[in-house]
Amino acid sequence: MSLQKHQFTYELLDDCRELPEADRELLEQARKVTEQAYAPYSHFHVGAAARMQNGEVVKGSNQENASYPVGICAERVLLGNAATLFPGMPIETLAVSYSNQQGNHNIPISPCGMCRQALLEFENRTRQPLRIILSGQTGEVIVLDTAAALLPFAFTGKELE
Ligand code: THU
């Protein structure tokens, strides 16, 4: 038996002013696109904005449904948009934000497990680390160098071969 340790490193910033300008603008777009969410059931509005390898920005917002499981998260809406508009192109950086009814949106969002799985596969299939910026409408910002950091022991599909 041996004990194994898994660690990852991330940046924690006091607020978006510590980000480089291009990242700050991307986060602002993620914050703004929460307005396009369709979230009449949870009232939790999520927005995502990605800078593609060619500099274009692709966005997504969560889209819910009266049949609750049909709803889809902002991150996966974005990944579908990106893969369709720019087939095979890596995402350089993805920013995710949210707003809720209570106005308590100053802690960074944490993507759900299903989105972590989808982000990892997008990263793997495009063979380039996908940087991730997580924040609320204000407050602290987390920056990760790779989607893989969000999902240790991931099922990558290698076992299918
Ligand atoms: N949601 C996202 O869009 N992204 C996340 O990272 C977390 C959760 C959505 C799903 C659902 O529409 C609402 O937020 C509440 O869970």
PDB file of C-alpha atoms and ligand atoms in Angstrom:
ATOM      1  CA  MET A   1       0.000   0.000   0.000  1.00  0.00           C
ATOM      2  CA  SER A   2       1.196   3.528  -0.666  1.00  0.00           C
ATOM      3  CA  LEU A   3      -0.406   6.849   0.052  1.00  0.00           C
ATOM      4  CA  GLN A   4      -0.751   9.064  -2.990  1.00  0.00           C
ATOM      5  CA  LYS A   5      -1.241  12.795  -2.894  1.00  0.00           C
ATOM      6  CA  HIS A   6      -2.920  14.909  -5.548  1.00  0.00           C
ATOM      7  CA  GLN A   7      -2.386  18.660  -5.567  1.00  0.00           C
ATOM      8  CA  PHE A   8      -3.144  21.503  -7.870  1.00  0.00           C
ATOM      9  CA  THR A   9      -2.263  25.161  -7.864  1.00  0.00           C
ATOM     10  CA  TYR A  10      -4.579  28.042  -8.647  1.00  0.00           C
ATOM     11  CA  GLU A  11      -4.476  31.808  -8.459  1.00  0.00           C
ATOM     12  CA  LEU A  12      -6.770  33.604  -6.023  1.00  0.00           C
ATOM     13  CA  LEU A  13      -7.211  37.314  -6.757  1.00  0.00           C
ATOM     14  CA  ASP A  14      -8.944  39.858  -4.526  1.00  0.00           C
ATOM     15  CA  ASP A  15     -10.923  41.134  -7.475  1.00  0.00           C
ATOM     16  CA  CYS A  16     -10.951  41.491 -11.239  1.00  0.00           C
ATOM     17  CA  ARG A  17      -8.680  44.537 -11.222  1.00  0.00           C
ATOM     18  CA  GLU A  18      -5.760  42.169 -10.642  1.00  0.00           C
ATOM     19  CA  LEU A  19      -6.441  40.396 -13.934  1.00  0.00           C
ATOM     20  CA  PRO A  20      -4.654  41.296 -17.188  1.00  0.00           C
ATOM     21  CA  GLU A  21      -6.894  43.547 -19.298  1.00  0.00           C
ATOM     22  CA  ALA A  22      -7.969  40.886 -21.819  1.00  0.00           C
ATOM     23  CA  ASP A  23      -9.028  38.533 -19.021  1.00  0.00           C
ATOM     24  CA  ARG A  24     -10.848  41.305 -17.184  1.00  0.00           C
ATOM     25  CA  GLU A  25     -12.812  42.094 -20.336  1.00  0.00           C
ATOM     26  CA  LEU A  26     -13.658  38.423 -20.808  1.00  0.00           C
ATOM     27  CA  LEU A  27     -14.920  38.172 -17.231  1.00  0.00           C
ATOM     28  CA  GLU A  28     -17.015  41.310 -17.758  1.00  0.00           C
ATOM     29  CA  GLN A  29     -18.601  39.620 -20.778  1.00  0.00           C
ATOM     30  CA  ALA A  30     -19.350  36.505 -18.702  1.00  0.00           C
ATOM     31  CA  ARG A  31     -20.922  38.693 -16.007  1.00  0.00           C
ATOM     32  CA  LYS A  32     -23.019  40.543 -18.580  1.00  0.00           C
ATOM     33  CA  VAL A  33     -24.210  37.449 -20.462  1.00  0.00           C
ATOM     34  CA  THR A  34     -25.866  36.158 -17.260  1.00  0.00           C
ATOM     35  CA  GLU A  35     -28.665  38.464 -18.462  1.00  0.00           C
ATOM     36  CA  GLN A  36     -29.365  36.014 -21.313  1.00  0.00           C
ATOM     37  CA  ALA A  37     -29.891  33.059 -18.962  1.00  0.00           C
ATOM     38  CA  TYR A  38     -33.309  31.413 -18.976  1.00  0.00           C
ATOM     39  CA  ALA A  39     -33.585  30.404 -15.340  1.00  0.00           C
ATOM     40  CA  PRO A  40     -37.218  30.834 -14.213  1.00  0.00           C
ATOM     41  CA  TYR A  41     -36.967  27.809 -11.893  1.00  0.00           C
ATOM     42  CA  SER A  42     -33.691  28.293 -10.031  1.00  0.00           C
ATOM     43  CA  HIS A  43     -33.372  32.069 -10.544  1.00  0.00           C
ATOM     44  CA  PHE A  44     -29.649  31.355 -10.719  1.00  0.00           C
ATOM     45  CA  HIS A  45     -28.335  33.097 -13.819  1.00  0.00           C
ATOM     46  CA  VAL A  46     -25.017  31.811 -15.136  1.00  0.00           C
ATOM     47  CA  GLY A  47     -22.923  33.322 -17.907  1.00  0.00           C
ATOM     48  CA  ALA A  48     -19.800  32.062 -19.648  1.00  0.00           C
ATOM     49  CA  ALA A  49     -17.515  33.719 -22.187  1.00  0.00           C
ATOM     50  CA  ALA A  50     -14.580  32.075 -23.947  1.00  0.00           C
ATOM     51  CA  ARG A  51     -11.734  33.585 -25.889  1.00  0.00           C
ATOM     52  CA  MET A  52     -10.946  31.235 -28.751  1.00  0.00           C
ATOM     53  CA  GLN A  53      -7.484  30.667 -30.189  1.00  0.00           C
ATOM     54  CA  ASN A  54      -8.283  33.137 -33.002  1.00  0.00           C
ATOM     55  CA  GLY A  55      -9.330  35.860 -30.527  1.00  0.00           C
ATOM     56  CA  GLU A  56     -13.060  35.533 -31.166  1.00  0.00           C
ATOM     57  CA  VAL A  57     -15.322  35.415 -28.113  1.00  0.00           C
ATOM     58  CA  VAL A  58     -18.037  32.752 -27.764  1.00  0.00           C
ATOM     59  CA  LYS A  59     -20.682  32.897 -25.024  1.00  0.00           C
ATOM     60  CA  GLY A  60     -23.216  30.737 -23.249  1.00  0.00           C
ATOM     61  CA  SER A  61     -25.850  31.027 -20.538  1.00  0.00           C
ATOM     62  CA  ASN A  62     -27.884  28.441 -18.667  1.00  0.00           C
ATOM     63  CA  GLN A  63     -31.147  27.400 -20.277  1.00  0.00           C
ATOM     64  CA  GLU A  64     -33.637  25.701 -17.998  1.00  0.00           C
ATOM     65  CA  ASN A  65     -36.805  23.749 -18.721  1.00  0.00           C
ATOM     66  CA  ALA A  66     -40.073  22.928 -16.947  1.00  0.00           C
ATOM     67  CA  SER A  67     -38.842  19.344 -17.141  1.00  0.00           C
ATOM     68  CA  TYR A  68     -35.928  20.190 -14.869  1.00  0.00           C
ATOM     69  CA  PRO A  69     -33.300  17.654 -16.067  1.00  0.00           C
ATOM     70  CA  VAL A  70     -33.634  19.023 -19.610  1.00  0.00           C
ATOM     71  CA  GLY A  71     -31.969  22.270 -18.503  1.00  0.00           C
ATOM     72  CA  ILE A  72     -28.384  22.848 -19.550  1.00  0.00           C
ATOM     73  CA  CYS A  73     -25.601  24.770 -17.823  1.00  0.00           C
ATOM     74  CA  ALA A  74     -23.972  27.872 -19.289  1.00  0.00           C
ATOM     75  CA  GLU A  75     -20.615  26.136 -19.682  1.00  0.00           C
ATOM     76  CA  ARG A  76     -22.011  23.329 -21.825  1.00  0.00           C
ATOM     77  CA  VAL A  77     -24.095  25.729 -23.916  1.00  0.00           C
ATOM     78  CA  LEU A  78     -20.843  27.589 -24.558  1.00  0.00           C
ATOM     79  CA  LEU A  79     -18.866  24.459 -25.437  1.00  0.00           C
ATOM     80  CA  GLY A  80     -21.517  23.457 -27.981  1.00  0.00           C
ATOM     81  CA  ASN A  81     -21.473  26.937 -29.487  1.00  0.00           C
ATOM     82  CA  ALA A  82     -17.661  26.980 -29.654  1.00  0.00           C
ATOM     83  CA  ALA A  83     -17.356  23.540 -31.260  1.00  0.00           C
ATOM     84  CA  THR A  84     -20.002  24.454 -33.821  1.00  0.00           C
ATOM     85  CA  LEU A  85     -18.774  27.939 -34.741  1.00  0.00           C
ATOM     86  CA  PHE A  86     -15.056  27.060 -34.696  1.00  0.00           C
ATOM     87  CA  PRO A  87     -14.692  23.300 -35.187  1.00  0.00           C
ATOM     88  CA  GLY A  88     -11.555  21.859 -33.607  1.00  0.00           C
ATOM     89  CA  MET A  89     -10.353  25.210 -32.311  1.00  0.00           C
ATOM     90  CA  PRO A  90      -8.985  25.360 -28.740  1.00  0.00           C
ATOM     91  CA  ILE A  91     -10.446  27.691 -26.157  1.00  0.00           C
ATOM     92  CA  GLU A  92      -7.650  29.807 -24.747  1.00  0.00           C
ATOM     93  CA  THR A  93      -9.526  31.116 -21.704  1.00  0.00           C
ATOM     94  CA  LEU A  94     -13.048  30.618 -20.370  1.00  0.00           C
ATOM     95  CA  ALA A  95     -14.642  32.949 -17.806  1.00  0.00           C
ATOM     96  CA  VAL A  96     -17.718  31.955 -15.794  1.00  0.00           C
ATOM     97  CA  SER A  97     -19.911  34.129 -13.584  1.00  0.00           C
ATOM     98  CA  TYR A  98     -23.441  34.205 -12.155  1.00  0.00           C
ATOM     99  CA  SER A  99     -26.055  36.356 -10.554  1.00  0.00           C
ATOM    100  CA  ASN A 100     -28.838  35.301  -8.222  1.00  0.00           C
ATOM    101  CA  GLN A 101     -32.052  36.876  -7.010  1.00  0.00           C
ATOM    102  CA  GLN A 102     -30.724  37.657  -3.559  1.00  0.00           C
ATOM    103  CA  GLY A 103     -27.856  39.712  -4.918  1.00  0.00           C
ATOM    104  CA  ASN A 104     -25.362  37.476  -3.112  1.00  0.00           C
ATOM    105  CA  HIS A 105     -22.973  36.949  -5.933  1.00  0.00           C
ATOM    106  CA  ASN A 106     -19.573  37.926  -4.643  1.00  0.00           C
ATOM    107  CA  ILE A 107     -18.047  34.459  -4.264  1.00  0.00           C
ATOM    108  CA  PRO A 108     -16.577  32.612  -7.266  1.00  0.00           C
ATOM    109  CA  ILE A 109     -18.814  30.087  -9.021  1.00  0.00           C
ATOM    110  CA  SER A 110     -17.770  26.451  -8.981  1.00  0.00           C
ATOM    111  CA  PRO A 111     -18.746  24.489 -12.119  1.00  0.00           C
ATOM    112  CA  CYS A 112     -20.885  21.373 -11.607  1.00  0.00           C
ATOM    113  CA  GLY A 113     -19.457  17.886 -12.073  1.00  0.00           C
ATOM    114  CA  MET A 114     -21.086  17.353 -15.468  1.00  0.00           C
ATOM    115  CA  CYS A 115     -19.553  20.571 -16.800  1.00  0.00           C
ATOM    116  CA  ARG A 116     -16.135  19.618 -15.422  1.00  0.00           C
ATOM    117  CA  GLN A 117     -16.367  16.393 -17.418  1.00  0.00           C
ATOM    118  CA  ALA A 118     -17.379  18.318 -20.555  1.00  0.00           C
ATOM    119  CA  LEU A 119     -14.651  20.946 -20.099  1.00  0.00           C
ATOM    120  CA  LEU A 120     -12.002  18.259 -19.679  1.00  0.00           C
ATOM    121  CA  GLU A 121     -13.017  16.453 -22.843  1.00  0.00           C
ATOM    122  CA  PHE A 122     -13.027  19.730 -24.783  1.00  0.00           C
ATOM    123  CA  GLU A 123      -9.515  20.415 -23.494  1.00  0.00           C
ATOM    124  CA  ASN A 124      -8.344  16.919 -24.433  1.00  0.00           C
ATOM    125  CA  ARG A 125      -9.871  16.930 -27.896  1.00  0.00           C
ATOM    126  CA  THR A 126      -8.375  20.315 -28.765  1.00  0.00           C
ATOM    127  CA  ARG A 127      -4.998  19.366 -27.216  1.00  0.00           C
ATOM    128  CA  GLN A 128      -4.444  22.686 -25.464  1.00  0.00           C
ATOM    129  CA  PRO A 129      -4.831  23.662 -21.809  1.00  0.00           C
ATOM    130  CA  LEU A 130      -8.112  25.475 -21.256  1.00  0.00           C
ATOM    131  CA  ARG A 131      -7.603  28.294 -18.740  1.00  0.00           C
ATOM    132  CA  ILE A 132     -10.566  28.955 -16.496  1.00  0.00           C
ATOM    133  CA  ILE A 133     -11.556  32.145 -14.661  1.00  0.00           C
ATOM    134  CA  LEU A 134     -14.235  31.798 -11.984  1.00  0.00           C
ATOM    135  CA  SER A 135     -15.956  34.669 -10.234  1.00  0.00           C
ATOM    136  CA  GLY A 136     -19.270  36.200  -9.221  1.00  0.00           C
ATOM    137  CA  GLN A 137     -20.473  39.673 -10.203  1.00  0.00           C
ATOM    138  CA  THR A 138     -17.925  41.148  -7.801  1.00  0.00           C
ATOM    139  CA  GLY A 139     -15.253  39.930  -5.417  1.00  0.00           C
ATOM    140  CA  GLU A 140     -12.601  37.250  -5.542  1.00  0.00           C
ATOM    141  CA  VAL A 141     -11.481  35.641  -8.772  1.00  0.00           C
ATOM    142  CA  ILE A 142     -10.001  32.164  -9.192  1.00  0.00           C
ATOM    143  CA  VAL A 143      -7.775  31.357 -12.165  1.00  0.00           C
ATOM    144  CA  LEU A 144      -6.933  27.784 -13.153  1.00  0.00           C
ATOM    145  CA  ASP A 145      -4.372  26.901 -15.827  1.00  0.00           C
ATOM    146  CA  THR A 146      -6.185  23.817 -17.007  1.00  0.00           C
ATOM    147  CA  ALA A 147      -9.632  22.211 -16.895  1.00  0.00           C
ATOM    148  CA  ALA A 148      -7.956  18.991 -15.759  1.00  0.00           C
ATOM    149  CA  ALA A 149      -7.348  20.579 -12.345  1.00  0.00           C
ATOM    150  CA  LEU A 150     -11.110  20.581 -11.721  1.00  0.00           C
ATOM    151  CA  LEU A 151     -11.526  16.841 -12.147  1.00  0.00           C
ATOM    152  CA  PRO A 152      -8.994  14.452 -10.628  1.00  0.00           C
ATOM    153  CA  PHE A 153      -9.454  10.763 -11.510  1.00  0.00           C
ATOM    154  CA  ALA A 154     -11.511  11.765 -14.529  1.00  0.00           C
ATOM    155  CA  PHE A 155     -13.078   9.250 -16.848  1.00  0.00           C
ATOM    156  CA  THR A 156     -11.398  10.253 -20.090  1.00  0.00           C
ATOM    157  CA  GLY A 157     -12.619   7.472 -22.334  1.00  0.00           C
ATOM    158  CA  LYS A 158      -9.222   5.761 -22.544  1.00  0.00           C
ATOM    159  CA  GLU A 159     -10.815   2.760 -20.885  1.00  0.00           C
ATOM    160  CA  LEU A 160     -13.182   2.493 -23.849  1.00  0.00           C
ATOM    161  CA  GLU A 161     -10.332   1.618 -26.203  1.00  0.00           C
TER     162      GLU A 161
HETATM  163  N1  THU B   1     -25.532  26.120 -13.524  1.00  0.00           N
HETATM  164  C1  THU B   1     -24.727  26.509 -14.544  1.00  0.00           C
HETATM  165  O1  THU B   1     -25.193  26.938 -15.616  1.00  0.00           O
HETATM  166  N2  THU B   1     -23.397  26.429 -14.363  1.00  0.00           N
HETATM  167  C2  THU B   1     -22.783  26.081 -13.199  1.00  0.00           C
HETATM  168  O2  THU B   1     -21.558  26.081 -13.129  1.00  0.00           O
HETATM  169  C3  THU B   1     -23.595  25.710 -12.021  1.00  0.00           C
HETATM  170  C4  THU B   1     -25.053  25.580 -12.273  1.00  0.00           C
HETATM  171  C5  THU B   1     -26.985  26.275 -13.686  1.00  0.00           C
HETATM  172  C6  THU B   1     -27.788  25.015 -13.815  1.00  0.00           C
HETATM  173  C7  THU B   1     -29.159  25.488 -13.358  1.00  0.00           C
HETATM  174  O3  THU B   1     -29.812  26.111 -14.469  1.00  0.00           O
HETATM  175  C8  THU B   1     -28.846  26.569 -12.343  1.00  0.00           C
HETATM  176  O4  THU B   1     -27.508  26.955 -12.582  1.00  0.00           O
HETATM  177  C9  THU B   1     -29.008  26.124 -10.896  1.00  0.00           C
HETATM  178  O5  THU B   1     -28.298  24.960 -10.660  1.00  0.00           O
END
